[in-house]
PDB file of C-alpha atoms in Angstrom:
ATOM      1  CA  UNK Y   1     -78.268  98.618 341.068  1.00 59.00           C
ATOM      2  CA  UNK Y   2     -77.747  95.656 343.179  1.00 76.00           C
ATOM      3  CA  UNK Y   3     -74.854  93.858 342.084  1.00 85.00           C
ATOM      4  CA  UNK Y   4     -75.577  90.174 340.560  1.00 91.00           C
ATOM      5  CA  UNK Y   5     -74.634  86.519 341.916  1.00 93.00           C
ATOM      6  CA  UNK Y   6     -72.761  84.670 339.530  1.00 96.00           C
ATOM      7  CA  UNK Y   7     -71.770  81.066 340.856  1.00 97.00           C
ATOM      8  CA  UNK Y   8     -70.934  77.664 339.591  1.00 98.00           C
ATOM      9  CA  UNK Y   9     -66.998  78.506 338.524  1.00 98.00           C
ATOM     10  CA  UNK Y  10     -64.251  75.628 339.807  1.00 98.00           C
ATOM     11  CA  UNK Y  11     -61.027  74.452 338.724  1.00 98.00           C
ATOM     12  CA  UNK Y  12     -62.145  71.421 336.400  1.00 98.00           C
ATOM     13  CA  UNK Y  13     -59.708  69.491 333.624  1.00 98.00           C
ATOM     14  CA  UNK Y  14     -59.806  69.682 329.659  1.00 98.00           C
ATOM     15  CA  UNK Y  15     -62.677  67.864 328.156  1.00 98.00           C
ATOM     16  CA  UNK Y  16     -64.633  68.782 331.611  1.00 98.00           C
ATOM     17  CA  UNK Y  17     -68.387  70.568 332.670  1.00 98.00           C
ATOM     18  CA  UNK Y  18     -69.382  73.036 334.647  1.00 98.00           C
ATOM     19  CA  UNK Y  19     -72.587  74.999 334.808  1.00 98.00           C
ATOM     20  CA  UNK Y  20     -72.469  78.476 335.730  1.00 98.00           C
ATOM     21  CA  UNK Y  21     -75.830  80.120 336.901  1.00 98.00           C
ATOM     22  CA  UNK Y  22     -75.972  84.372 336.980  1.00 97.00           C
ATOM     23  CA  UNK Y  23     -79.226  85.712 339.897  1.00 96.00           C
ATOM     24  CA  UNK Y  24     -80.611  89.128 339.154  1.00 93.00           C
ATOM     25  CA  UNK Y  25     -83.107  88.810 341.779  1.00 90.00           C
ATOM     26  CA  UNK Y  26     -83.187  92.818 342.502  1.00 89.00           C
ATOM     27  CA  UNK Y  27     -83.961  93.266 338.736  1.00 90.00           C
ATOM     28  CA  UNK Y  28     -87.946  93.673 338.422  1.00 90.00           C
ATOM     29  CA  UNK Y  29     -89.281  91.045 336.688  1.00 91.00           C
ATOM     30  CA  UNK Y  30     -90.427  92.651 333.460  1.00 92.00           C
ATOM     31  CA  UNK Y  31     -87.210  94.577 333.278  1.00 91.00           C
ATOM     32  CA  UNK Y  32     -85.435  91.586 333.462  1.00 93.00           C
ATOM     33  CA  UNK Y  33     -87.909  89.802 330.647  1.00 93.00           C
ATOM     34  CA  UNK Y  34     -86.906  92.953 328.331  1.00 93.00           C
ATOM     35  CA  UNK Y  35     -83.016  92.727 328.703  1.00 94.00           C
ATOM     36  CA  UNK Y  36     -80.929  90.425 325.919  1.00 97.00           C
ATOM     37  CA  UNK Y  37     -78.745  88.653 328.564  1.00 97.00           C
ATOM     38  CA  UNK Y  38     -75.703  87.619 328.058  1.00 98.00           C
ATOM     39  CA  UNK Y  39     -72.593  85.380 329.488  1.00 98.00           C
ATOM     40  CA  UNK Y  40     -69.368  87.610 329.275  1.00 98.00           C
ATOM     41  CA  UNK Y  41     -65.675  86.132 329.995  1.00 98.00           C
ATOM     42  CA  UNK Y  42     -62.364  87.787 331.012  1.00 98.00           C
ATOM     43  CA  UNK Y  43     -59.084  86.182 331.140  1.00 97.00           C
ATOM     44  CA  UNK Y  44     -55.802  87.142 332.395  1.00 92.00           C
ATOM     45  CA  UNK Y  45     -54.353  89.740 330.216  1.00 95.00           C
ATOM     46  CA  UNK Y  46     -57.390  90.055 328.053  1.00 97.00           C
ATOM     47  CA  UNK Y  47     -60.291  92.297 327.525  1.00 97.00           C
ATOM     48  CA  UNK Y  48     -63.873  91.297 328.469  1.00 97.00           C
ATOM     49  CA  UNK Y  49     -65.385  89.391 326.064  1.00 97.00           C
ATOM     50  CA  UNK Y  50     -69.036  88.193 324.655  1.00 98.00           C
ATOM     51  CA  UNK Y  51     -69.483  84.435 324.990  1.00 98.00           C
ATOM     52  CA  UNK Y  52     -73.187  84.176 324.686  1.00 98.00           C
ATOM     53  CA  UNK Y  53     -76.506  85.948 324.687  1.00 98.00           C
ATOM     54  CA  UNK Y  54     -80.113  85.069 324.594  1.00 98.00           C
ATOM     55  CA  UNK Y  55     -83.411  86.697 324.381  1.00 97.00           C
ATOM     56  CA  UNK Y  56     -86.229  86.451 325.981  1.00 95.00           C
ATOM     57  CA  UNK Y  57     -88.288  83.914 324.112  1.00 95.00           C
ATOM     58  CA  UNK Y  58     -84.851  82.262 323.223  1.00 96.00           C
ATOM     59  CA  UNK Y  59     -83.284  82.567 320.632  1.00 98.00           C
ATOM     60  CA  UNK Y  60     -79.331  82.368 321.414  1.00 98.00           C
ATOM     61  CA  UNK Y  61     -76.415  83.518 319.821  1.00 98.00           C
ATOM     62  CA  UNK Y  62     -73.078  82.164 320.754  1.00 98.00           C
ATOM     63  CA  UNK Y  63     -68.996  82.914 320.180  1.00 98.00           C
ATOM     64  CA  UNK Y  64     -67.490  81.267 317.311  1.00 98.00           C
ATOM     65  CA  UNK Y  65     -65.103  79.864 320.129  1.00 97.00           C
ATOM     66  CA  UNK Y  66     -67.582  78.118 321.895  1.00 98.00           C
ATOM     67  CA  UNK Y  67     -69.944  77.230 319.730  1.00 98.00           C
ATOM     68  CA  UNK Y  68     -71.618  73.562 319.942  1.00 98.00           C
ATOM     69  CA  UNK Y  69     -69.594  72.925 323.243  1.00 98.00           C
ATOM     70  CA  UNK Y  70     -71.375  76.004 325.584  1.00 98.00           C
ATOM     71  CA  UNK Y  71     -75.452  76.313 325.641  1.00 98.00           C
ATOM     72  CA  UNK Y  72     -77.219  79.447 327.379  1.00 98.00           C
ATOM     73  CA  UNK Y  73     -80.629  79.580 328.965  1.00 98.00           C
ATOM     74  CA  UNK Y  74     -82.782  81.589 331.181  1.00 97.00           C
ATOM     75  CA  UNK Y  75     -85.384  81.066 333.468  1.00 97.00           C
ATOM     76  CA  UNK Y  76     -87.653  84.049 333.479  1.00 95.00           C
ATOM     77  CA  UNK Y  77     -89.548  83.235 336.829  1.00 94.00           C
ATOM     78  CA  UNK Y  78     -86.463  83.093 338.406  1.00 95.00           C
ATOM     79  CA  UNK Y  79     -84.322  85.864 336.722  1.00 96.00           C
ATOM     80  CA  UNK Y  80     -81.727  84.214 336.172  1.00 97.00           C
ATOM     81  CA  UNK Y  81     -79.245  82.685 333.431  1.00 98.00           C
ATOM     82  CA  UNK Y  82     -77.473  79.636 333.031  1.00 98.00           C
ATOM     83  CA  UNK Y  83     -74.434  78.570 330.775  1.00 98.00           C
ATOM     84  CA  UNK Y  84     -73.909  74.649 330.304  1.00 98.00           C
ATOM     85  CA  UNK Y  85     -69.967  74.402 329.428  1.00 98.00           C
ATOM     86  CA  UNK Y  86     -68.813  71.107 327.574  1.00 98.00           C
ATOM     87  CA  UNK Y  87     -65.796  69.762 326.532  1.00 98.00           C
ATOM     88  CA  UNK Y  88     -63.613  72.803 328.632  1.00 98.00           C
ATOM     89  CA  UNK Y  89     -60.439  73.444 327.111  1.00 98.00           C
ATOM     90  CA  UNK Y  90     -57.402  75.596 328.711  1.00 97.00           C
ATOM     91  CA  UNK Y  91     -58.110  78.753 326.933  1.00 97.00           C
ATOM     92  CA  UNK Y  92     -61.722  78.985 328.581  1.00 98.00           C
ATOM     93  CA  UNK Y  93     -59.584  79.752 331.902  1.00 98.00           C
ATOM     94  CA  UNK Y  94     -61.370  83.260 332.808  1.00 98.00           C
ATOM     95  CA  UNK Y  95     -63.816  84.872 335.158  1.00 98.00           C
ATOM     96  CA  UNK Y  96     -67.737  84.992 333.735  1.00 98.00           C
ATOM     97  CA  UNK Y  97     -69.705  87.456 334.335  1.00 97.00           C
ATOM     98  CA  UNK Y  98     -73.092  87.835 333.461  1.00 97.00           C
ATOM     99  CA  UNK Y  99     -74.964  91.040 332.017  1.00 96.00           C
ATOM    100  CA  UNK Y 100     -77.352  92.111 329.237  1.00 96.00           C
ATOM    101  CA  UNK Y 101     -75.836  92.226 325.577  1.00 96.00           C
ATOM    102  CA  UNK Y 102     -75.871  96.157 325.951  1.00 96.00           C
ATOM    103  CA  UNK Y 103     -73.836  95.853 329.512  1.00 95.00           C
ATOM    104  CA  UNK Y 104     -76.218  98.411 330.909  1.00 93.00           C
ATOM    105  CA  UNK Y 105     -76.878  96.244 334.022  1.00 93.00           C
ATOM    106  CA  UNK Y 106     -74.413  96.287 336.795  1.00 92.00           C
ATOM    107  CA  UNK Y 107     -71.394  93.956 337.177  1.00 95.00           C
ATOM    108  CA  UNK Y 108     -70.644  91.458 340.215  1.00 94.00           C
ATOM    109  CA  UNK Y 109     -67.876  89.172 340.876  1.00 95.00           C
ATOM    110  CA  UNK Y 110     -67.916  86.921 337.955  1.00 97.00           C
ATOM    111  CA  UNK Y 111     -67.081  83.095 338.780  1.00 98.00           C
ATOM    112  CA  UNK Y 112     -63.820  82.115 338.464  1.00 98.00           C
ATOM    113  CA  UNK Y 113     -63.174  78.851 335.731  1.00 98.00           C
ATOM    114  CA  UNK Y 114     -59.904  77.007 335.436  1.00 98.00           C
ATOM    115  CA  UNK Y 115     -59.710  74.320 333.185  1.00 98.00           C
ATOM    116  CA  UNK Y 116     -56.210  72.214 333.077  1.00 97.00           C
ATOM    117  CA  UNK Y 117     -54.882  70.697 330.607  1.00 94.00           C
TER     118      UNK Y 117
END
């Protein structure tokens, strides 16, 4: 599988935005429209972790730690995946990563985030 292009990341201060956007443009389109797709986060130190998922018609599901301050979409044209960051605090400092909730697709390079305090 061709590896994804995550992008958006940047070293931004507490109660900042960024907007991170995930490209699976190898993925056929209907596969793509099947998968649950998800925003995944791994700090220093830390295991890889869930932040957010959404279907394909929707419906999201988010982190208890980031809930009301991140929002995920999709685009399904475009295969790809967005997630909207609010009000950043220090302990969102990690590289994202995007991937379906089963992490069946392949990984890329994540986007590095660095929020100050």
């Amino acid at each position: 599988q061709v590896q994804p292009v995550e992008s958006g990341g940047g070293l931004v201060q507490a109660g900042g935005s960024l907007r991170l956007s995930c490209t699976r443009s190898r993925l056929i389109t209907s596969t793509f429209n099947s998968k649950i797709m998800g925003w995944y986060r791994q700090a220093p130190g830390k295991q890889r972790e869930l932040v957010a998922t959404i279907t394909r018609l929707g419906t999201t599901n988010y982190a208890d730690s980031v809930k009301g301050r991140f929002t995920i979409s999709r685009d399904n044209a475009k295969k790809k995946i967005y997630l909207q960051m609010n009000s950043l605090k220090p302990e969102d400092t990690a590289v994202y990563y995007c991937n379906s909730d089963t992490q069946e697709l392949s990984w890329g390079q994540g986007t590095q985030v660095t929020v100050s305090s």
